[in-house]
Amino acid sequence: MNLLYKSTRNSDTRVTASQAILKGLAEDGGLFVPVRIPKLPVTLRELRDMSYQETAYTIMKEFFTDFTEEELKNCIAKAYDSKFDTEEIAPLAKVGHAYFLELYHGATIAFKDMALSILPHLLTTSAKKNDVKNEIVILTATSGDTGKAALAGFADVEGTRIIVFYPKDGVSKVQELQMVTQKGENTSVVAIHGNFDNAQSGVKAMFEDKELEKELADAGYQFSSANSINIGRLVPQVVYYVYAYAKLLQNEEIAEGEEINVVVPTGNFGNILAAYYAKCMGLPIAKLICASNENKVLYDFFQTGTYDKNRVFVLTSSPSMDILISSNLERLIYLIAGEDSEKNAELMKNLKETGAYEISEDMKAKLGDFVGGYATEERVKQEIHDTYTATDYVMDTHTAVAAAVHSDYVKETGDDRKAVIASTASPYKFGRSVLTAIDEEYDKMDEFALIDVLHQISKREIPNAIEEIRNAKILHTTECDINEMKNTVKTILKI
């Protein structure tokens, strides 16, 4: 049976999976959600011996029902191949009492590769299925990792253009170099004078701009998104939680049906929402622990039921989480509102107009699966230092936020269930922050000398993604103010 998708702001909207992937965002500004979350189609025992690619097909075919078996398997085969430096694609590392799900073994050394390796193939297949003749313009805002992963995925993909906006001083040096050295005739990178929320709001505004949509169509273009608002980004992320559980089972770390906790460092809420979808499918997850940095808008929301972005924006050592508007939270709000699109639309209107909204007590009662936590900058440093000292395991700053929150949660609650911690980036991506947490003396060294030190102490190969940017030529130098984003896009597309 075909699984259709509806908008979180108008439940009457119905589109196929391929149409939802193509559009990215619904016409009314809402996000596409499946009319129902499918159940796991196989037993946990059957999952335990599957490869990553087999697990991906098993899960994705339940969501993307208008793709043929051949189409979907072709997308998966092209995505999860030798671009990844490990055969498992997403290996589990046991460190102390936790299991780190290493999601950074792809081409750009961040977890975004897990979904953005497949999205270009899903999107171009969707375009063919729907007889799209326009060139697809991928318009994306990034807090650091999505941008490079999307650029790498879409570079020179026929029938597509990609434009990425990032906050000029809001990403790490390595993240910036990865983006501005990106090759590809169809790639454009723009630094905005503002923060990630400004970039994200500007991109959403362009998606909702009907006049711009007409100008694009007249010039032979149409927008789509590579942000996690695209259901084609979200569903592939469900896969790795299922895979992680199956590996724990295969390694006899857990018994079949045993509940685990999942800990996710999150800003935009997409990665932890994918874990929630996995739980809704029937994966035995007890608690979803939402780990925030000092921009703790999500922590405050889970504590109080009030979402309020009206606060000081903090630049931290985990920049991919420096976010005050968590776009994917809307999908959860819609679910706990009883799939009441009018109620959800009202709350999102409040957020846009006042920067805040408050959910009802009934809605708050439905958040029992989630636990919010946050880690200060000092706590993150301590976690990196202490874990390395005790185990020789080196983690990046974002992963350290999750590890610190999990450690504090266990102390506070005594909940000692096995926990999978989403390790979302390679320590090489944030070398300075990681090494100065281990020893402040390293702060005197330049960026690339630090990489060599990290190689020595972590005993991990320097990823190709890092080697490539050591001497790469800067290809993208465009900058703009927040209010110039639309005109910048039109200039790039020559319309």
Short mmCIF file of C-alpha atoms in Angstrom, two decimals, residues 99-274:
data_model
loop_
_atom_site.label_atom_id
_atom_site.label_comp_id
_atom_site.label_asym_id
_atom_site.label_seq_id
_atom_site.Cartn_x
_atom_site.Cartn_y
_atom_site.Cartn_z
CA TYR A 99 28.46 2.54 22.70
CA PHE A 100 29.48 5.32 20.34
CA LEU A 101 27.72 5.04 16.98
CA GLU A 102 30.38 6.53 14.70
CA LEU A 103 28.44 8.32 11.98
CA TYR A 104 31.40 10.19 10.50
CA HIS A 105 33.13 7.70 8.23
CA GLY A 106 31.79 9.23 5.01
CA ALA A 107 33.31 11.67 2.55
CA THR A 108 32.93 14.82 4.69
CA ILE A 109 33.56 13.23 8.14
CA ALA A 110 30.22 14.19 9.69
CA PHE A 111 26.94 12.36 10.30
CA LYS A 112 25.25 14.40 7.57
CA ASP A 113 26.95 12.07 5.06
CA MET A 114 24.66 9.26 6.23
CA ALA A 115 21.64 10.98 4.64
CA LEU A 116 23.25 13.34 2.16
CA SER A 117 25.05 10.55 0.33
CA ILE A 118 21.67 9.15 -0.72
CA LEU A 119 19.56 12.32 -1.08
CA PRO A 120 20.90 13.31 -4.56
CA HIS A 121 19.99 9.85 -5.86
CA LEU A 122 16.54 9.93 -4.23
CA LEU A 123 15.98 13.41 -5.64
CA THR A 124 17.05 12.72 -9.22
CA THR A 125 15.02 9.47 -9.20
CA SER A 126 12.02 11.43 -7.87
CA ALA A 127 12.43 14.02 -10.65
CA LYS A 128 12.32 11.31 -13.32
CA LYS A 129 9.31 9.63 -11.67
CA ASN A 130 7.40 12.92 -11.70
CA ASP A 131 8.51 13.97 -15.18
CA VAL A 132 10.23 17.13 -13.90
CA LYS A 133 11.88 19.11 -16.70
CA ASN A 134 13.12 22.06 -14.62
CA GLU A 135 16.63 22.19 -13.21
CA ILE A 136 16.41 21.55 -9.46
CA VAL A 137 18.07 24.18 -7.29
CA ILE A 138 19.06 22.81 -3.89
CA LEU A 139 18.85 25.73 -1.47
CA THR A 140 20.35 25.03 1.93
CA ALA A 141 21.37 26.76 5.14
CA THR A 142 24.11 25.15 7.19
CA SER A 143 25.53 25.43 10.68
CA GLY A 144 28.65 23.73 9.37
CA ASP A 145 28.18 20.10 8.38
CA THR A 146 25.08 19.92 6.17
CA GLY A 147 26.63 22.40 3.74
CA LYS A 148 29.73 20.40 2.89
CA ALA A 149 27.89 17.06 2.85
CA ALA A 150 25.24 18.49 0.50
CA LEU A 151 27.85 20.13 -1.73
CA ALA A 152 29.80 16.88 -1.98
CA GLY A 153 26.62 14.90 -2.68
CA PHE A 154 25.26 17.20 -5.38
CA ALA A 155 28.51 18.35 -7.03
CA ASP A 156 28.15 17.87 -10.80
CA VAL A 157 24.92 15.86 -10.43
CA GLU A 158 23.11 16.40 -13.74
CA GLY A 159 19.94 18.49 -13.60
CA THR A 160 20.79 20.11 -10.26
CA ARG A 161 22.34 23.30 -8.88
CA ILE A 162 23.23 23.77 -5.20
CA ILE A 163 23.51 27.02 -3.22
CA VAL A 164 24.66 26.84 0.41
CA PHE A 165 24.46 29.69 2.93
CA TYR A 166 26.58 29.55 6.10
CA PRO A 167 27.21 32.03 8.97
CA LYS A 168 30.54 33.77 8.26
CA ASP A 169 31.97 33.48 11.79
CA GLY A 170 29.82 30.61 13.00
CA VAL A 171 31.62 27.49 11.74
CA SER A 172 35.01 25.93 12.46
CA LYS A 173 38.01 26.71 10.24
CA VAL A 174 37.96 23.17 8.84
CA GLN A 175 34.21 23.37 8.13
CA GLU A 176 34.65 26.66 6.28
CA LEU A 177 37.60 25.40 4.24
CA GLN A 178 35.68 22.27 3.30
CA MET A 179 32.91 24.42 1.83
CA VAL A 180 34.83 27.23 0.14
CA THR A 181 37.18 24.80 -1.65
CA GLN A 182 34.32 22.68 -3.03
CA LYS A 183 34.66 21.87 -6.72
CA GLY A 184 31.75 21.41 -9.12
CA GLU A 185 30.31 23.55 -11.90
CA ASN A 186 26.90 23.55 -10.23
CA THR A 187 28.03 24.53 -6.69
CA SER A 188 27.78 27.95 -4.99
CA VAL A 189 28.69 28.84 -1.40
CA VAL A 190 27.70 32.12 0.30
CA ALA A 191 28.83 33.42 3.71
CA ILE A 192 26.13 35.52 5.37
CA HIS A 193 26.75 38.25 7.91
CA GLY A 194 24.59 36.70 10.62
CA ASN A 195 24.05 33.43 12.46
CA PHE A 196 22.64 30.08 11.38
CA ASP A 197 19.08 30.96 12.42
CA ASN A 198 19.26 33.99 10.11
CA ALA A 199 20.44 31.75 7.27
CA GLN A 200 17.74 29.15 7.94
CA SER A 201 14.97 31.76 8.18
CA GLY A 202 16.15 33.38 4.94
CA VAL A 203 16.09 30.05 3.12
CA LYS A 204 12.60 29.18 4.44
CA ALA A 205 11.36 32.62 3.36
CA MET A 206 12.58 31.97 -0.20
CA PHE A 207 10.77 28.62 -0.26
CA GLU A 208 7.53 30.39 0.74
CA ASP A 209 8.00 33.28 -1.74
CA LYS A 210 5.43 32.70 -4.52
CA GLU A 211 6.74 35.56 -6.66
CA LEU A 212 10.24 34.08 -6.56
CA GLU A 213 8.82 30.65 -7.36
CA LYS A 214 7.25 32.06 -10.55
CA GLU A 215 10.50 33.82 -11.55
CA LEU A 216 12.38 30.56 -11.07
CA ALA A 217 9.85 28.57 -13.09
CA ASP A 218 10.03 31.10 -15.94
CA ALA A 219 13.80 30.61 -15.97
CA GLY A 220 13.49 26.81 -15.88
CA TYR A 221 14.30 26.23 -12.19
CA GLN A 222 12.55 24.94 -9.08
CA PHE A 223 13.72 24.84 -5.46
CA SER A 224 14.25 21.78 -3.31
CA SER A 225 15.97 21.39 0.03
CA ALA A 226 18.86 19.32 1.37
CA ASN A 227 18.19 20.42 4.96
CA SER A 228 16.71 17.93 7.40
CA ILE A 229 13.31 19.50 6.71
CA ASN A 230 13.36 17.24 3.60
CA ILE A 231 11.82 13.85 4.37
CA GLY A 232 14.48 12.38 2.05
CA ARG A 233 17.03 13.47 4.67
CA LEU A 234 15.10 12.29 7.71
CA VAL A 235 14.19 8.73 6.71
CA PRO A 236 17.78 7.57 5.91
CA GLN A 237 18.70 8.66 9.45
CA VAL A 238 16.19 6.20 10.93
CA VAL A 239 18.29 3.41 9.43
CA TYR A 240 21.40 3.78 11.55
CA TYR A 241 19.54 3.48 14.85
CA VAL A 242 17.97 0.22 13.66
CA TYR A 243 21.40 -0.93 12.47
CA ALA A 244 23.01 -0.02 15.82
CA TYR A 245 20.44 -2.07 17.74
CA ALA A 246 20.96 -5.02 15.39
CA LYS A 247 24.75 -4.84 15.92
CA LEU A 248 24.34 -4.80 19.72
CA LEU A 249 22.21 -7.91 19.31
CA GLN A 250 24.69 -9.57 16.96
CA ASN A 251 27.57 -8.83 19.36
CA GLU A 252 25.55 -10.28 22.25
CA GLU A 253 25.71 -6.98 24.13
CA ILE A 254 21.93 -7.05 24.61
CA ALA A 255 19.15 -9.63 24.60
CA GLU A 256 16.46 -9.57 21.89
CA GLY A 257 13.80 -7.04 22.88
CA GLU A 258 15.99 -5.42 25.57
CA GLU A 259 15.41 -1.67 25.73
CA ILE A 260 18.29 0.72 25.17
CA ASN A 261 18.65 4.47 25.57
CA VAL A 262 19.71 6.70 22.69
CA VAL A 263 21.65 9.94 23.26
CA VAL A 264 21.83 12.52 20.47
CA PRO A 265 23.60 15.90 20.38
CA THR A 266 21.13 18.03 18.52
CA GLY A 267 20.34 21.55 17.40
CA ASN A 268 17.85 21.19 14.56
CA PHE A 269 16.20 18.10 16.11
CA GLY A 270 16.32 15.98 12.93
CA ASN A 271 18.74 13.32 14.16
CA ILE A 272 16.89 12.63 17.42
CA LEU A 273 13.53 12.74 15.61
CA ALA A 274 14.83 9.93 13.38
#
